[in-house]
Amino acid sequence: MSTNNAPEGSSSSSRTAPATRAAADLVLFGGTVLTQDPGRPRAAAVAVAGNTILDVGDDAAMLALAAPDARLIDLGGRTALPGFIETHTHPYFYGVRLDASVDATTRPGESVGDLVERVREGIRCVPAGEWVVAHGYDDTLLAEGRHPTLADLDPVSADHPVVLHHVSGHICVVNSVALRAVGFADASADPPGGLIGRDEHGRPNGVLYEAAAFAVNGCVPPPDAESVQRRLRLAGEAFLAAGITCVHDAAIGGLGGTAELDHYRLAQDTGRLRTRIRGYLFHPRWSRLIPDRLTPNDFAGPDPDLLRVAGVKIVADGSIQGRTARLTGGYHPGCAEDGMLLLPPEQLTETVGALSELGWQVAVHGNGDGAIDAILDAFEGPAGVDNPLRHRIEHCQTVRDDQLDRIARHRILVSFFVKHVHYWGDRHRDLFLGPERAARISPLAGADARGIRFALHSDAPVTPPPPLEGIWCAASRRTSGGAVLGADQAVPAGRALRGYTSDAAYFSFDEDRLGRLRPGYLADIAVLAADPTAGDPMSVRDIGVDTTIVGGQVAYQRS
C-alpha cells in the first residue's frame, strides 16, 4: 500500500491489508467518523473506491478492504464527516471580494474619511476611465453612523466611476461619474423595486437601494474570461479550506445569461474549481423562463453531480441592515419605516405558480416577516401539503411563530442566515428590531420543534463561509459584542451540523448522493481537528479543517 502521499500527521506505517476484497483505494482510519447516517451514526474508519463511499466501520474491517496500493490516512483521533454543503452563497462575487484591489470592509470605529482615503489609495494605479468597484462597507460601523455619499466620493476622482457596495449587497454608493453612467439624474424616478437616495434638495446623493443599486451592475463592463476564472478559483480554494465540497450559487445570471454556467464548466474542467455547484437562476435576469416554457431539463449538463441548475431565485424584499427588509411592525424604535417589497404580492404569487407548473424549484429571499407573509401566500398553492418541488425560503430572519406553523404545515424548506446573530445581532437589538424581535432572528429551536427541515448558510461574501462558524453561531447565539441573543433559539451543535450536511443535501434533491458517509454516496469528506459535536460548543468555530476530499480526491490539505 502506498502512503507516500498521505497528509502531514497521517500514518506512514507499513500496515498491510489482506489481498482479499481489495477494492478501496483510499481508507481513513483511526478516528471518529460522523456519518450523518441514522442507521450508523458513528464509526472509526471509512473506505473509498473511486469517487464513492465503499463502506464505513471499524479500523480492521475497513483496512481489510484496501487495495495493495491504496492510500491510507491515519486520522490520529481526528474527526471525519461529510463535506459541508453551503446552501446560499455567491461564489463569483465572493471571488471578486477576494480579488479586489480596493477593500471597503469597515473596521469598527472607522470614519467615512478613513474609508474614502483607502479608496483613494486603491485607485492610484487604476487607469483613468476604468470602473473602481469595492465591497463591504457597513454604515452602522462607521463613526458617523451614515452611508458615504457622492459628496464624499467625488473628491476621490473625476476620472473613474466609483462604486462602493454595502456589506448586505442591497445598497451601493456611487460618485457622480458613476451616477451619470447609470443614467440617474435629478428628475429620475425611482425604478420599480428600488430607491434613489436624495439630499435635502431632492437631488440624488449617490446612495442607491435595491433595484437602483442592481442597475449599477449592468453598467460595469463585464470581466474578461481570465478574471472570472481567477475569481472562481479564489472562491473555490476558500470553500475547500473551510471543508465545503458543494455550494449553492443563489443568483446565477449576473454575468449575463448562460455565461456563468459556461465559466463554471470551464473552471471545473481545468481543475480551477473543485467544489460541486448547484445553481439557482436569478429570476430578474431570466425573465424568459416562463414565456419560453423552459424547464430544468433545458439546462441539463454532462455531469449533474458536479454542476446542476437546481432552481430559480427570486428576491421578495431587501436587508434589515439597509432598512429595506419588509417588516409588519416597522423598524426600531417606533419608526414608521417598514421596508419594501421588491415585487407586488400578486406578481410574486403569479410568478411562483408559473415556475412551479414548469417544474422549477423556487427559492425566495425573505428577511422581513412582511415579505415572509407574501412568500407563504405564493408558496401554499403550488406546495400543497408535501411541497414536491421543495420550494424554499432564503434567510427567513424575522419569521414569526404563526409563520413557522405555516411553513411546517406545507413542508416548506428554510435556509437560515444564522450568522446574522453574531455579525449584526447587537445592532438588530439596538438599531433595527428592538430586543424582543432581535432575540428571535433565525429561530432554529422553534423551527426544529415543529419538524421543519432547515439548512444554514453564510451568504458569502456577506459573511465568511466557514460552516464551523455557522454551527457555533447556532449553538451559542453569541453576538460580536459578546452578548447571548435569544438563548432559547439555540440548537445543539449536532443538530446544526445537519444543516450543513444531510438536511442541506435534501434542499437540492441530493439526499441519495451527498450529505452522508454511507455506501454508494459520493466520497466528499472533511477531516476536522476535533469532533464539533463533543465538548464545549463555544470552541466549535476554532476547530481546524485539516483535509477536504471531493469525489475521493484530496482537494485541500492544511500544511
XYZ file of C-alpha atoms in Angstrom:
559
model
C 0.000 0.000 0.000
C 1.229 3.475 -0.801
C 1.330 6.058 1.987
C 3.813 8.412 0.341
C 1.128 10.968 -0.412
C -0.542 10.913 2.996
C -1.007 14.370 4.550
C 1.115 15.631 7.388
C 0.013 13.913 10.553
C -1.206 10.836 8.642
C 0.178 7.360 9.019
C 3.166 6.229 7.019
C 3.154 2.859 8.765
C 3.705 -0.427 6.998
C 0.253 -1.816 7.757
C -0.642 -4.416 5.206
C -4.277 -5.102 4.339
C -5.382 -8.559 3.241
C -5.484 -9.023 -0.526
C -8.997 -10.405 -0.447
C -11.792 -7.984 -1.349
C -9.146 -5.427 -2.298
C -11.418 -2.679 -3.582
C -10.749 0.520 -1.648
C -8.153 2.937 -2.990
C -8.492 5.292 -0.011
C -9.072 4.452 3.648
C -9.371 6.925 6.509
C -8.981 5.182 9.855
C -8.098 5.681 13.498
C -10.545 8.418 14.399
C -14.179 9.381 14.742
C -16.418 9.231 11.682
C -19.667 11.190 11.979
C -21.580 9.581 9.136
C -24.866 11.563 9.427
C -26.478 8.222 8.601
C -29.168 7.446 11.222
C -28.601 3.727 10.686
C -24.972 4.018 11.749
C -24.213 7.499 13.088
C -20.646 6.814 14.218
C -17.738 4.705 13.039
C -13.945 4.661 13.268
C -12.996 4.367 9.600
C -14.301 4.904 6.079
C -13.258 3.172 2.852
C -13.497 4.831 -0.564
C -13.468 3.230 -4.016
C -13.142 5.649 -6.899
C -15.431 8.586 -6.210
C -17.852 6.852 -3.845
C -18.005 5.535 -0.301
C -17.363 1.800 -0.249
C -18.159 1.232 3.429
C -17.806 2.595 6.950
C -16.950 0.584 10.049
C -14.129 -0.285 12.410
C -10.471 0.062 11.526
C -9.781 -3.595 10.883
C -12.750 -4.115 8.606
C -12.074 -1.008 6.512
C -8.333 -1.643 6.209
C -9.172 -5.148 5.052
C -10.917 -3.594 2.036
C -7.836 -1.656 0.914
C -6.131 -2.426 -2.385
C -2.349 -3.017 -2.226
C -1.608 0.485 -3.474
C -4.390 2.201 -1.529
C -3.731 5.497 0.157
C -4.133 5.342 3.936
C -4.886 8.396 6.026
C -4.491 7.903 9.754
C -6.954 10.257 11.418
C -4.999 10.011 14.650
C -8.101 10.669 16.720
C -9.394 13.405 14.426
C -12.936 13.521 13.033
C -14.154 12.798 9.513
C -17.615 13.834 8.416
C -19.449 14.554 5.147
C -18.126 17.528 3.205
C -20.092 20.630 4.135
C -22.831 21.891 1.812
C -23.276 25.680 1.662
C -26.891 26.299 0.612
C -26.760 30.030 -0.116
C -23.714 31.867 -1.354
C -22.396 33.793 -4.350
C -19.107 32.211 -5.448
C -18.179 34.634 -8.229
C -18.905 37.721 -6.129
C -17.071 36.174 -3.201
C -14.137 35.747 -5.571
C -14.492 39.400 -6.605
C -14.210 40.361 -2.937
C -11.091 38.241 -2.527
C -9.607 39.672 -5.731
C -10.480 43.322 -5.141
C -7.798 45.994 -5.446
C -9.840 48.231 -3.126
C -11.213 46.807 0.112
C -14.170 48.745 1.532
C -14.631 46.485 4.561
C -15.439 48.725 7.511
C -13.490 48.418 10.720
C -15.393 49.309 13.924
C -14.981 52.980 14.720
C -13.583 53.846 11.297
C -14.791 57.138 9.832
C -16.159 57.917 6.398
C -12.927 59.803 5.805
C -10.868 56.711 6.623
C -12.895 54.661 4.172
C -12.601 57.280 1.452
C -8.834 57.506 1.946
C -8.498 53.758 1.395
C -10.436 54.135 -1.841
C -8.173 57.000 -2.870
C -5.071 54.906 -2.251
C -6.503 51.896 -4.057
C -7.228 53.668 -7.333
C -3.836 55.301 -7.786
C -2.770 52.597 -10.246
C -6.152 52.199 -11.977
C -6.130 53.691 -15.492
C -8.359 56.732 -15.939
C -11.877 55.886 -17.051
C -11.908 52.375 -15.597
C -14.526 51.470 -13.037
C -13.445 51.112 -9.406
C -15.678 48.684 -7.527
C -15.206 47.924 -3.826
C -17.243 45.816 -1.427
C -18.058 45.517 2.232
C -18.723 48.931 3.780
C -21.162 48.983 6.718
C -22.709 52.313 7.630
C -23.597 51.132 11.142
C -19.908 50.577 11.959
C -18.775 53.956 10.656
C -18.204 56.620 13.323
C -20.747 58.907 11.664
C -23.388 56.155 11.536
C -24.316 57.019 7.951
C -23.707 55.956 4.373
C -20.952 57.707 2.420
C -22.374 59.868 -0.376
C -21.219 61.180 -3.719
C -20.093 64.296 -1.857
C -17.564 62.075 -0.085
C -16.555 60.127 -3.202
C -16.419 62.910 -5.799
C -13.152 64.394 -4.479
C -11.513 60.976 -4.865
C -11.707 61.014 -8.651
C -13.360 62.817 -11.517
C -11.868 60.279 -13.948
C -13.148 56.979 -12.545
C -16.684 55.746 -11.954
C -16.522 54.628 -8.301
C -18.913 52.153 -6.658
C -18.876 51.045 -3.017
C -21.145 48.065 -2.322
C -22.754 47.760 1.095
C -21.964 44.595 3.051
C -25.593 43.483 2.635
C -25.345 43.509 -1.170
C -28.592 45.502 -1.359
C -27.192 49.047 -1.325
C -24.353 50.852 -3.029
C -22.833 54.317 -3.086
C -21.550 55.873 -6.310
C -19.753 59.035 -7.277
C -21.118 61.487 -9.839
C -19.227 59.857 -12.716
C -20.877 56.503 -11.983
C -24.276 58.100 -11.341
C -24.224 59.646 -14.814
C -23.160 56.323 -16.337
C -26.170 54.602 -14.757
C -28.418 57.365 -16.084
C -29.838 58.664 -12.807
C -30.395 62.413 -12.869
C -32.243 64.931 -10.697
C -35.554 64.204 -12.401
C -35.163 60.406 -12.461
C -37.985 58.439 -10.886
C -37.255 55.559 -8.533
C -37.096 52.304 -10.511
C -39.654 49.599 -9.651
C -38.413 47.781 -6.563
C -35.707 50.343 -5.913
C -34.969 53.707 -4.361
C -32.637 56.583 -5.284
C -31.317 58.307 -2.169
C -31.655 62.104 -2.279
C -30.284 65.127 -0.448
C -32.309 67.880 1.174
C -32.805 69.486 -2.236
C -34.207 66.336 -3.810
C -31.091 65.618 -5.867
C -29.558 62.097 -5.960
C -26.975 61.794 -3.188
C -25.250 58.706 -4.599
C -26.851 56.155 -2.247
C -28.846 53.584 -4.240
C -31.121 50.919 -2.802
C -32.247 47.528 -4.165
C -33.188 47.706 -7.887
C -31.479 51.101 -8.196
C -28.280 49.533 -6.803
C -28.629 46.470 -9.018
C -28.813 48.767 -12.060
C -25.208 49.757 -11.438
C -24.032 46.195 -12.050
C -25.384 46.358 -15.592
C -23.196 49.373 -16.337
C -19.912 47.971 -15.084
C -18.032 46.455 -18.055
C -18.119 42.650 -17.957
C -14.947 40.961 -16.725
C -12.704 39.095 -19.128
C -12.716 35.312 -19.006
C -9.413 35.022 -17.165
C -10.632 37.356 -14.403
C -13.763 35.240 -13.934
C -11.717 32.048 -13.791
C -9.301 33.563 -11.284
C -12.146 34.688 -9.033
C -13.877 31.307 -9.164
C -10.559 29.691 -8.259
C -10.049 32.010 -5.281
C -13.560 31.364 -4.025
C -13.213 27.625 -4.552
C -9.958 27.481 -2.623
C -11.558 29.320 0.296
C -14.543 26.967 0.288
C -12.320 23.893 0.304
C -10.222 25.311 3.147
C -13.458 25.548 5.139
C -14.384 21.920 4.399
C -17.085 22.899 1.886
C -17.475 20.476 -1.006
C -20.793 21.639 -2.503
C -22.037 25.203 -2.973
C -25.444 26.565 -3.928
C -24.981 29.659 -6.110
C -28.043 31.701 -5.228
C -28.052 34.126 -8.170
C -26.782 32.760 -11.486
C -27.195 35.302 -14.257
C -25.321 38.330 -13.008
C -22.681 37.872 -15.721
C -25.331 37.539 -18.395
C -27.408 34.519 -19.400
C -25.605 31.211 -19.588
C -22.130 32.780 -19.287
C -21.767 31.758 -15.650
C -22.664 28.161 -16.402
C -20.030 28.130 -19.141
C -17.473 29.616 -16.751
C -18.309 27.038 -14.117
C -17.875 24.191 -16.603
C -14.541 25.569 -17.769
C -13.318 26.090 -14.202
C -14.249 22.525 -13.273
C -12.801 21.054 -16.482
C -9.472 22.792 -15.890
C -9.331 21.981 -12.179
C -9.585 25.614 -11.073
C -12.818 24.835 -9.236
C -13.256 21.524 -7.424
C -16.410 22.165 -5.415
C -19.763 20.933 -6.686
C -22.187 23.655 -7.781
C -25.962 23.790 -7.526
C -27.151 26.844 -9.416
C -30.260 28.964 -8.882
C -31.135 31.197 -11.836
C -31.684 34.801 -10.725
C -35.208 35.467 -11.948
C -34.791 39.152 -12.948
C -32.064 38.031 -15.382
C -34.069 35.025 -16.608
C -37.477 36.523 -17.345
C -37.717 34.371 -20.497
C -38.063 31.161 -18.474
C -41.841 31.406 -18.282
C -42.725 32.731 -21.765
C -40.291 30.322 -23.428
C -41.579 27.413 -21.287
C -38.055 26.461 -20.229
C -37.741 23.629 -17.712
C -34.797 22.317 -15.653
C -34.190 19.727 -18.387
C -33.290 22.555 -20.779
C -30.248 23.291 -18.601
C -29.017 19.731 -18.118
C -25.234 19.383 -18.325
C -22.836 16.493 -18.850
C -22.173 15.808 -15.142
C -25.076 16.717 -12.831
C -23.085 15.588 -9.796
C -20.570 18.362 -10.465
C -22.787 21.122 -11.851
C -26.544 21.296 -11.970
C -29.133 24.037 -12.343
C -31.336 23.309 -9.358
C -33.942 26.062 -9.329
C -34.876 29.724 -9.646
C -34.109 32.510 -7.167
C -36.488 35.436 -6.521
C -35.890 38.371 -4.159
C -39.003 39.456 -2.256
C -37.522 42.187 -0.045
C -34.255 43.772 0.985
C -31.977 43.678 4.021
C -32.588 44.516 7.655
C -29.302 46.472 7.823
C -30.443 48.644 4.930
C -33.947 49.027 6.395
C -35.315 47.621 3.143
C -36.481 44.259 4.559
C -40.294 44.375 4.817
C -41.421 44.293 8.453
C -45.025 44.297 9.633
C -44.206 46.211 12.804
C -41.824 48.849 11.468
C -38.221 49.380 12.467
C -36.988 50.093 15.984
C -37.514 52.296 17.878
C -41.118 53.078 16.889
C -40.036 54.024 13.390
C -42.631 54.493 10.663
C -40.313 52.815 8.146
C -41.381 49.284 7.324
C -39.078 48.454 4.390
C -40.200 47.424 0.928
C -41.414 44.538 -1.177
C -39.447 44.273 -4.412
C -42.361 42.509 -6.118
C -46.084 43.147 -5.566
C -47.545 40.113 -3.744
C -49.826 39.231 -6.628
C -46.884 39.239 -9.052
C -44.871 37.030 -6.695
C -47.758 34.556 -6.462
C -48.232 34.535 -10.231
C -44.514 34.008 -10.870
C -44.138 31.189 -8.335
C -47.214 29.470 -9.778
C -45.953 29.699 -13.368
C -42.478 28.416 -12.438
C -43.989 25.570 -10.433
C -46.040 24.475 -13.435
C -42.785 24.184 -15.388
C -41.251 22.014 -12.668
C -38.915 24.592 -11.127
C -37.917 24.594 -7.501
C -38.242 28.207 -6.315
C -36.055 29.824 -3.646
C -37.303 33.203 -2.428
C -35.228 35.655 -0.414
C -37.258 36.948 2.525
C -35.763 38.736 5.529
C -38.736 40.627 6.966
C -41.880 38.966 8.300
C -43.943 41.085 5.901
C -42.092 39.540 2.982
C -42.388 36.066 4.502
C -46.193 36.514 4.580
C -46.134 37.221 0.838
C -43.806 34.270 0.169
C -46.009 31.836 2.083
C -49.098 33.084 0.244
C -47.247 32.450 -3.020
C -45.984 29.005 -1.986
C -49.035 27.466 -0.375
C -50.876 26.687 -3.598
C -48.005 25.029 -5.523
C -46.561 23.459 -2.363
C -49.785 21.791 -1.338
C -49.147 19.588 1.670
C -45.959 17.856 0.581
C -44.081 20.620 -1.299
C -42.910 18.172 -4.016
C -40.699 20.780 -5.714
C -39.111 21.644 -2.362
C -39.706 25.389 -2.540
C -37.517 27.209 -0.046
C -37.295 30.498 1.853
C -33.864 32.122 1.998
C -32.617 33.885 5.156
C -36.039 33.955 6.905
C -34.648 36.283 9.580
C -37.737 37.614 11.377
C -40.129 34.706 10.852
C -42.970 34.658 13.405
C -44.349 31.605 15.221
C -47.555 31.599 13.181
C -45.415 31.638 10.025
C -43.334 28.724 11.312
C -46.607 26.852 11.732
C -47.493 27.507 8.090
C -44.004 26.501 6.963
C -44.272 23.231 8.882
C -47.780 22.530 7.578
C -46.684 22.791 3.946
C -43.213 21.280 4.493
C -41.504 24.330 3.068
C -37.717 24.385 3.388
C -35.831 27.201 5.113
C -32.186 28.136 4.673
C -31.444 30.300 7.712
C -28.784 33.025 7.653
C -27.818 32.208 11.230
C -24.574 34.199 11.129
C -26.646 37.366 11.437
C -26.857 36.552 15.147
C -23.121 37.092 15.501
C -22.310 39.715 12.898
C -25.330 42.033 13.372
C -27.112 40.758 16.479
C -26.179 43.736 18.665
C -27.335 46.194 16.012
C -30.526 44.253 15.315
C -31.281 44.605 19.033
C -30.320 48.267 19.397
C -30.887 49.856 15.975
C -33.189 47.825 13.744
C -35.568 45.433 15.508
C -35.523 46.051 19.248
C -34.730 43.444 21.917
C -37.766 41.175 21.538
C -37.681 40.694 17.776
C -33.879 40.584 17.675
C -33.854 37.688 20.132
C -35.937 35.683 17.660
C -33.920 36.145 14.476
C -33.116 32.773 12.914
C -35.320 30.865 15.391
C -33.713 27.459 14.919
C -35.153 25.870 18.051
C -38.649 26.958 17.073
C -38.190 25.511 13.597
C -36.730 22.268 14.945
C -39.573 21.813 17.428
C -42.004 21.914 14.504
C -40.071 19.384 12.448
C -39.075 21.952 9.830
C -36.164 20.827 7.676
C -33.656 23.676 7.632
C -30.194 24.405 6.307
C -27.692 27.069 7.362
C -25.607 29.404 5.219
C -23.160 32.308 5.160
C -24.343 34.248 2.083
C -20.652 34.816 1.303
C -19.363 37.408 0.568
C -21.772 38.947 3.112
C -20.152 36.905 5.904
C -17.183 34.495 5.824
C -18.097 30.994 4.617
C -16.740 28.566 7.272
C -19.612 26.277 8.317
C -17.985 25.610 11.688
C -18.583 29.273 12.473
C -22.223 28.827 11.454
C -22.578 25.794 13.718
C -21.022 27.815 16.544
C -23.497 30.652 15.914
C -26.417 28.214 16.007
C -25.259 26.642 19.273
C -24.005 29.740 21.103
C -26.184 32.636 19.797
C -23.206 34.848 20.697
C -23.076 38.351 19.189
C -19.914 40.171 18.169
C -20.339 42.261 21.319
C -20.262 39.156 23.500
C -23.964 39.037 24.401
C -26.200 35.989 24.055
C -29.121 36.818 21.785
C -32.168 34.585 22.160
C -30.647 31.686 24.087
C -33.929 29.764 23.771
C -33.486 29.627 19.981
C -30.107 27.873 20.141
C -29.781 24.263 18.979
C -27.078 21.694 19.808
C -24.061 21.588 17.509
C -25.079 18.132 16.302
C -28.446 19.454 15.127
C -26.798 22.427 13.436
C -24.388 20.065 11.671
C -27.323 18.521 9.802
C -27.985 21.982 8.372
C -24.650 21.778 6.571
C -24.756 18.077 5.658
C -27.694 15.652 5.379
C -30.509 18.214 5.576
C -28.636 20.581 3.277
C -28.363 17.803 0.669
C -32.150 17.470 0.685
C -32.505 21.083 -0.469
C -31.191 20.225 -3.951
C -32.547 16.657 -4.238
C -29.078 15.283 -3.412
C -30.048 13.310 -0.314
C -29.225 9.989 -2.019
C -25.750 11.180 -3.142
C -24.450 13.791 -0.705
C -24.539 14.741 2.960
C -23.822 11.309 4.448
C -20.888 8.918 4.638
C -22.742 5.832 3.520
C -22.016 3.113 0.932
C -22.795 4.366 -2.565
C -22.694 8.058 -1.653
C -20.172 10.391 -3.253
C -16.920 10.446 -1.303
C -16.977 14.075 -0.176
C -15.279 14.218 3.217
C -13.984 16.887 5.591
C -11.366 15.945 8.178
C -11.520 18.145 11.270
C -9.046 18.502 14.102
C -11.774 17.647 16.629
C -15.372 16.477 16.936
C -17.693 19.529 16.702
C -20.488 17.654 18.481
C -18.393 16.900 21.577
C -17.102 19.245 24.217
C -17.768 22.952 24.660
C -19.960 24.436 21.870
C -18.092 27.720 22.341
C -14.954 26.138 20.867
C -16.544 24.824 17.654
C -15.578 27.749 15.434
C -11.918 27.309 16.429
C -11.732 23.714 15.164
C -9.388 23.442 12.204
C -10.166 21.811 8.866
C -7.195 19.581 8.057
C -8.218 17.894 4.796
C -11.045 18.204 2.292
C -11.805 15.362 -0.117
C -14.079 15.715 -3.156
C -15.100 12.597 -5.032
C -12.380 10.539 -3.374
C -9.599 13.012 -4.269
C -7.792 15.204 -1.761
C -8.646 18.742 -2.853
C -7.324 20.649 0.165
C -4.743 19.869 2.802
C -3.759 22.168 5.639
C 0.004 22.461 5.937
